[in-house]
Amino acid sequence: MYRSYYRILGLIGQGQFGRVFCAVDRQTGEIVALKDLELKRFPTHKFLREISYLLTLKHPNIVGCTGLEYNRTGRYVVMDYCEGGTLRDLINSQEQLSLKQKLNLVEDILSGLAHAHSRQIIHCDIKPENILLKLKPSSWSAHISDFGIARLIEEINSQSGGYTGSPAYMAPERFYGKHSFASDLYAVGIILFELLVGYRPFSGYPGELMTAHLSKTVTIPNTIPPLLSSIIEKALRKLPQRRFKSTEEMLKSVRLASETLGFNSSSVQLFTSLSSVPNATSLNIIHQVSLPQRVSHLAVDKQCVYLGIEDKLCCQIYPDSSLVGKPQEWQVPLKGSLVKLFSHSQGCLTVTDSPVNEGSCISYFRKSHDAGQIFQQQQVCVSRLNQISAIAPGGHWLAFISSSQVLQFLKLPNLERVKTSINCSIDSQLVTLDSRHGMIINSAEEKKPKTQFTLLTRRGNLWRFFSLSISLHSLVSNSHLPDQIFALEVSEKILGILINLKPLKVTRIPLEIKPDFILGQPWGFLLASRQGKVILLGIRGEKLGGFQVEEEITAMAFYDQFRLLMATDYQSEKRLYFINLEEKLANKIYLNSNSNTLS
């Protein structure tokens, strides 16, 4: 039986001629795009035509073809993968790109088109959906895809059997089956208008769009700088011979406008503005309690709340998981300073740094309802921990990286060492994905920023997965959504990075706070700073809301989908808040998500 070289991770797009999948090379771990061109809709002669174009075009701003894949179910074109989604995704996002970033993307499109035109190829379907994005430090690069209806300039007078393409971006002559290099430049002019103004110059049904492109004058708002207005006006002229004479001419005009407007500095901001965080006046506080000391760590499992207070572990057991009523309370001393606290189905785990040596202790505490106490059952002392993951979902194992740069596994709850060890970089970061898998992440900032993701199994097997051309830190996986990771980008600005693994999609999110707490939930992520600002992000990275409190936040933990524990410290008063976020989130979650996660 034939076995494909690639494992499909998910569907990323579907067009009139077929589907596009995200896939991973089974041997190298490289992420690729597999374009499935259905034989009925895309016959062999058209398939060979697109392949010939792709093999002819080799340019940094054109999605490249790396091979062909045939199997029982069909044929695939193997292409470069662009993890940043499409330009349409970026246009539709909540945040407004800076003018410099918009012009950079248009320059990329024109650079790719200039190469295609130099090979006598007209794309014929330039639109935001066909412009794919890759991340680079604090920015994106744009890449032209889908040459499925591209034509050669020598075919300019051939009969095409009617127009094909996207009416919103089609030049007037395209509606009569004609095409030229200037037709592509007209489409770029529409994209430039949409990026700058926020909407397309013409809208409506296909017939209405055709009439508008053929006869209506484009109205350019006077808020657009004159240099850019003149570029749009020239690109969108009705007669192709009156537009830019070449792609290089339009590219030169865009670059000149960018330089003249003062955007030749690499420090220009990525986004123009950020939404503000509302205050906590509408926050639904279920109840609050005073604390005798500052709480540095919180963990919850059903009706049990664990609080890390300096060198003590406190346990509160409530009548049920609603955490209402008077709890039973116990506390036990800890040997060393607490650096990590995990809840577990039978108790909790602590990680402490020894005050007398360079080691760390991992301790397992089991709760006993009958005895009315919590007691230490197991303890393992290791060299000082550099990175420690969250417990694997299901609580069967724990992985950590010691200062000796070795990755080790412990079975839970007995803290039994697994006889395997893997050498890691001292800067390696570690997250767990599900009960069987985790991921080692290595970021490099020197010379060329890069972050490498390596998949690992609980048996210690490694599999090189993918890399990004940016440096990341503070990675946190979402235990409720195992294929989702949130991270912060190494940048002068505060930028969040949301990574969906299946299929791979990376979304950059500008943040107005540098989060000290990152908590995953079925609806997305909660981000909070110690200064009291909290942001709520949906599963696609959209901002669902937030709030701000006056106190310093010292610890946070969820005890169900919408209910949050928040420990604070304000003017020597320590408090523990029980907060209900359901009213703040519920409507927005269901409006913004088609996910079945919250059913």
Short mmCIF file of C-alpha atoms in Angstrom, two decimals, residues 13-248:
data_model
loop_
_atom_site.label_atom_id
_atom_site.label_comp_id
_atom_site.label_asym_id
_atom_site.label_seq_id
_atom_site.Cartn_x
_atom_site.Cartn_y
_atom_site.Cartn_z
CA GLY A 13 -8.17 26.82 2.37
CA GLN A 14 -10.62 25.85 -0.32
CA GLY A 15 -11.10 27.46 -3.72
CA GLN A 16 -12.92 26.88 -6.98
CA PHE A 17 -10.34 24.35 -8.18
CA GLY A 18 -9.55 22.36 -5.03
CA ARG A 19 -8.32 22.43 -1.47
CA VAL A 20 -5.07 23.37 0.27
CA PHE A 21 -3.80 21.42 3.27
CA CYS A 22 -1.14 22.03 5.88
CA ALA A 23 1.09 18.95 6.04
CA VAL A 24 4.35 17.83 7.60
CA ASP A 25 7.12 15.84 5.93
CA ARG A 26 7.24 12.51 7.78
CA GLN A 27 11.04 12.35 7.61
CA THR A 28 12.27 15.92 7.95
CA GLY A 29 9.45 17.50 9.99
CA GLU A 30 9.23 20.37 7.47
CA ILE A 31 5.83 22.05 7.21
CA VAL A 32 4.52 22.33 3.63
CA ALA A 33 1.32 23.23 1.83
CA LEU A 34 -0.33 20.52 -0.27
CA LYS A 35 -2.53 21.92 -3.02
CA ASP A 36 -5.09 19.31 -4.06
CA LEU A 37 -6.29 20.16 -7.57
CA GLU A 38 -9.44 18.17 -8.35
CA LEU A 39 -9.28 16.50 -11.77
CA LYS A 40 -12.87 17.38 -12.69
CA ARG A 41 -12.43 21.07 -11.92
CA PHE A 42 -8.77 21.39 -12.84
CA PRO A 43 -7.95 19.10 -15.80
CA THR A 44 -4.46 17.89 -16.59
CA HIS A 45 -3.58 20.63 -19.10
CA LYS A 46 -4.39 23.35 -16.54
CA PHE A 47 -2.54 21.39 -13.85
CA LEU A 48 0.57 21.23 -16.04
CA ARG A 49 0.20 24.92 -16.90
CA GLU A 50 0.28 26.00 -13.23
CA ILE A 51 3.19 23.65 -12.50
CA SER A 52 5.18 25.14 -15.38
CA TYR A 53 4.56 28.66 -14.05
CA LEU A 54 5.56 27.72 -10.51
CA LEU A 55 8.74 26.00 -11.66
CA THR A 56 9.62 29.04 -13.74
CA LEU A 57 9.15 31.53 -10.89
CA LYS A 58 11.80 31.61 -8.17
CA HIS A 59 11.47 34.72 -6.04
CA PRO A 60 11.33 35.49 -2.29
CA ASN A 61 7.87 37.06 -2.69
CA ILE A 62 6.31 34.20 -4.67
CA VAL A 63 5.19 30.97 -3.02
CA GLY A 64 7.50 28.33 -4.46
CA CYS A 65 6.77 24.82 -5.66
CA THR A 66 8.99 22.13 -4.13
CA GLY A 67 7.56 18.99 -5.72
CA LEU A 68 4.59 16.83 -6.68
CA GLU A 69 2.81 14.17 -4.66
CA TYR A 70 0.63 11.45 -6.14
CA ASN A 71 -1.39 8.99 -4.08
CA ARG A 72 -4.58 6.94 -4.16
CA THR A 73 -6.79 9.95 -3.49
CA GLY A 74 -5.33 12.37 -6.02
CA ARG A 75 -2.45 14.63 -6.89
CA TYR A 76 -0.90 17.42 -4.89
CA VAL A 77 1.42 20.30 -5.62
CA VAL A 78 3.90 20.58 -2.74
CA MET A 79 4.49 24.25 -1.93
CA ASP A 80 6.23 26.52 0.55
CA TYR A 81 4.19 27.05 3.69
CA CYS A 82 3.27 30.55 4.91
CA GLU A 83 2.37 30.35 8.59
CA GLY A 84 1.04 33.91 8.92
CA GLY A 85 -2.21 33.27 7.01
CA THR A 86 -3.45 35.60 4.28
CA LEU A 87 -3.45 39.34 3.79
CA ARG A 88 -7.24 39.09 4.11
CA ASP A 89 -6.78 37.76 7.67
CA LEU A 90 -4.59 40.76 8.48
CA ILE A 91 -7.02 43.26 6.94
CA ASN A 92 -9.91 41.75 8.91
CA SER A 93 -8.05 41.74 12.24
CA GLN A 94 -9.00 44.12 15.04
CA GLU A 95 -5.72 46.02 15.06
CA GLN A 96 -4.80 48.72 12.56
CA LEU A 97 -1.44 48.29 10.82
CA SER A 98 0.84 51.29 10.61
CA LEU A 99 1.17 53.03 7.24
CA LYS A 100 4.76 51.85 6.95
CA GLN A 101 3.75 48.20 7.36
CA LYS A 102 1.00 48.56 4.75
CA LEU A 103 3.42 50.02 2.22
CA ASN A 104 5.99 47.31 2.96
CA LEU A 105 3.42 44.63 2.11
CA VAL A 106 2.49 46.38 -1.15
CA GLU A 107 6.19 46.62 -2.03
CA ASP A 108 6.52 42.87 -1.47
CA ILE A 109 3.56 42.17 -3.77
CA LEU A 110 4.97 44.41 -6.48
CA SER A 111 8.44 42.84 -6.16
CA GLY A 112 6.94 39.37 -6.72
CA LEU A 113 4.81 40.61 -9.61
CA ALA A 114 7.82 42.28 -11.23
CA HIS A 115 9.55 38.91 -11.32
CA ALA A 116 6.48 37.16 -12.77
CA HIS A 117 6.06 39.88 -15.40
CA SER A 118 9.73 39.58 -16.33
CA ARG A 119 8.95 35.96 -17.16
CA GLN A 120 6.00 37.14 -19.29
CA ILE A 121 3.43 35.74 -16.81
CA ILE A 122 0.29 37.68 -15.83
CA HIS A 123 -1.22 36.49 -12.53
CA CYS A 124 -4.84 37.51 -13.33
CA ASP A 125 -6.15 36.96 -9.79
CA ILE A 126 -4.28 39.27 -7.40
CA LYS A 127 -6.36 39.73 -4.24
CA PRO A 128 -5.73 39.63 -0.46
CA GLU A 129 -6.81 35.97 -0.28
CA ASN A 130 -3.98 35.06 -2.67
CA ILE A 131 -1.32 37.00 -0.76
CA LEU A 132 0.18 34.75 1.92
CA LEU A 133 2.22 35.97 4.87
CA LYS A 134 5.32 34.81 6.70
CA LEU A 135 6.47 36.27 9.99
CA LYS A 136 9.77 38.07 10.30
CA PRO A 137 10.98 40.08 13.32
CA SER A 138 8.27 42.62 14.20
CA SER A 139 6.84 42.43 10.68
CA TRP A 140 5.59 40.22 7.85
CA SER A 141 6.68 39.39 4.34
CA ALA A 142 4.06 38.96 1.59
CA HIS A 143 4.11 36.11 -0.94
CA ILE A 144 2.00 35.75 -4.08
CA SER A 145 0.19 32.42 -4.46
CA ASP A 146 -2.31 30.70 -6.78
CA PHE A 147 -1.25 30.99 -10.39
CA GLY A 148 -4.18 28.77 -11.38
CA ILE A 149 -5.64 31.21 -13.92
CA ALA A 150 -2.40 32.98 -14.83
CA ARG A 151 -1.75 33.71 -18.50
CA LEU A 152 1.26 34.35 -20.69
CA ILE A 153 1.55 37.78 -22.29
CA GLU A 154 1.70 36.05 -25.70
CA GLU A 155 -1.87 34.91 -25.08
CA ILE A 156 -3.09 38.51 -24.81
CA ASN A 157 -5.33 38.22 -27.85
CA SER A 158 -6.54 34.69 -27.22
CA GLN A 159 -10.16 34.00 -26.39
CA SER A 160 -10.50 32.90 -22.75
CA GLY A 161 -14.16 31.91 -22.87
CA GLY A 162 -15.33 34.66 -20.51
CA TYR A 163 -13.72 36.27 -17.51
CA THR A 164 -12.38 34.43 -14.49
CA GLY A 165 -11.06 35.93 -11.30
CA SER A 166 -12.44 38.05 -8.47
CA PRO A 167 -14.70 40.89 -9.70
CA ALA A 168 -13.85 43.15 -6.73
CA TYR A 169 -10.19 43.31 -7.90
CA MET A 170 -10.58 43.01 -11.69
CA ALA A 171 -9.49 45.67 -14.12
CA PRO A 172 -12.16 46.87 -16.62
CA GLU A 173 -10.62 44.99 -19.55
CA ARG A 174 -10.71 41.72 -17.62
CA PHE A 175 -14.51 41.66 -17.85
CA TYR A 176 -14.08 41.32 -21.63
CA GLY A 177 -11.61 38.47 -21.35
CA LYS A 178 -8.57 40.69 -21.97
CA HIS A 179 -5.49 40.81 -19.78
CA SER A 180 -2.14 42.56 -19.53
CA PHE A 181 0.52 43.41 -16.98
CA ALA A 182 -1.49 46.56 -16.22
CA SER A 183 -4.42 44.35 -15.16
CA ASP A 184 -2.34 43.02 -12.26
CA LEU A 185 -1.30 46.57 -11.31
CA TYR A 186 -4.97 47.59 -11.19
CA ALA A 187 -5.60 44.81 -8.66
CA VAL A 188 -2.63 46.00 -6.57
CA GLY A 189 -4.14 49.50 -6.67
CA ILE A 190 -7.39 48.11 -5.22
CA ILE A 191 -5.41 46.37 -2.45
CA LEU A 192 -3.49 49.57 -1.68
CA PHE A 193 -6.77 51.51 -1.49
CA GLU A 194 -8.28 48.87 0.82
CA LEU A 195 -5.24 48.85 3.11
CA LEU A 196 -5.21 52.64 3.42
CA VAL A 197 -8.95 53.38 3.57
CA GLY A 198 -10.35 50.23 5.19
CA TYR A 199 -12.75 49.26 2.41
CA ARG A 200 -12.67 48.63 -1.34
CA PRO A 201 -13.46 51.46 -3.79
CA PHE A 202 -16.35 49.48 -5.30
CA SER A 203 -18.73 46.96 -3.73
CA GLY A 204 -21.85 45.03 -4.68
CA TYR A 205 -22.86 41.98 -6.71
CA PRO A 206 -20.69 40.89 -9.68
CA GLY A 207 -22.82 42.82 -12.18
CA GLU A 208 -22.69 45.97 -10.05
CA LEU A 209 -18.93 45.58 -9.65
CA MET A 210 -18.44 45.25 -13.39
CA THR A 211 -20.41 48.45 -14.01
CA ALA A 212 -18.40 50.29 -11.34
CA HIS A 213 -15.02 49.17 -12.66
CA LEU A 214 -16.02 50.11 -16.20
CA SER A 215 -17.55 53.51 -15.60
CA LYS A 216 -17.36 54.86 -12.04
CA THR A 217 -14.60 57.19 -10.88
CA VAL A 218 -12.73 56.16 -7.76
CA THR A 219 -13.25 58.56 -4.86
CA ILE A 220 -10.11 58.76 -2.72
CA PRO A 221 -10.60 60.26 0.77
CA ASN A 222 -8.62 63.44 1.38
CA THR A 223 -7.10 61.81 4.49
CA ILE A 224 -4.81 59.81 2.19
CA PRO A 225 -1.43 61.56 1.63
CA PRO A 226 -1.25 63.10 -1.88
CA LEU A 227 1.73 60.96 -2.88
CA LEU A 228 -0.28 57.79 -2.22
CA SER A 229 -3.47 59.22 -3.72
CA SER A 230 -1.63 59.81 -7.00
CA ILE A 231 -0.37 56.19 -7.01
CA ILE A 232 -3.89 54.85 -6.47
CA GLU A 233 -5.38 57.17 -9.10
CA LYS A 234 -2.84 56.10 -11.71
CA ALA A 235 -3.10 52.38 -10.93
CA LEU A 236 -6.93 52.50 -11.19
CA ARG A 237 -7.29 54.32 -14.47
CA LYS A 238 -9.83 52.70 -16.78
CA LEU A 239 -7.54 52.32 -19.79
CA PRO A 240 -4.58 50.00 -19.22
CA GLN A 241 -2.23 52.11 -21.36
CA ARG A 242 -2.78 55.07 -19.00
CA ARG A 243 -1.69 53.15 -15.91
CA PHE A 244 1.90 52.55 -14.80
CA LYS A 245 4.02 51.46 -17.73
CA SER A 246 5.56 48.64 -15.72
CA THR A 247 5.50 46.97 -12.32
CA GLU A 248 8.94 48.43 -11.61
#
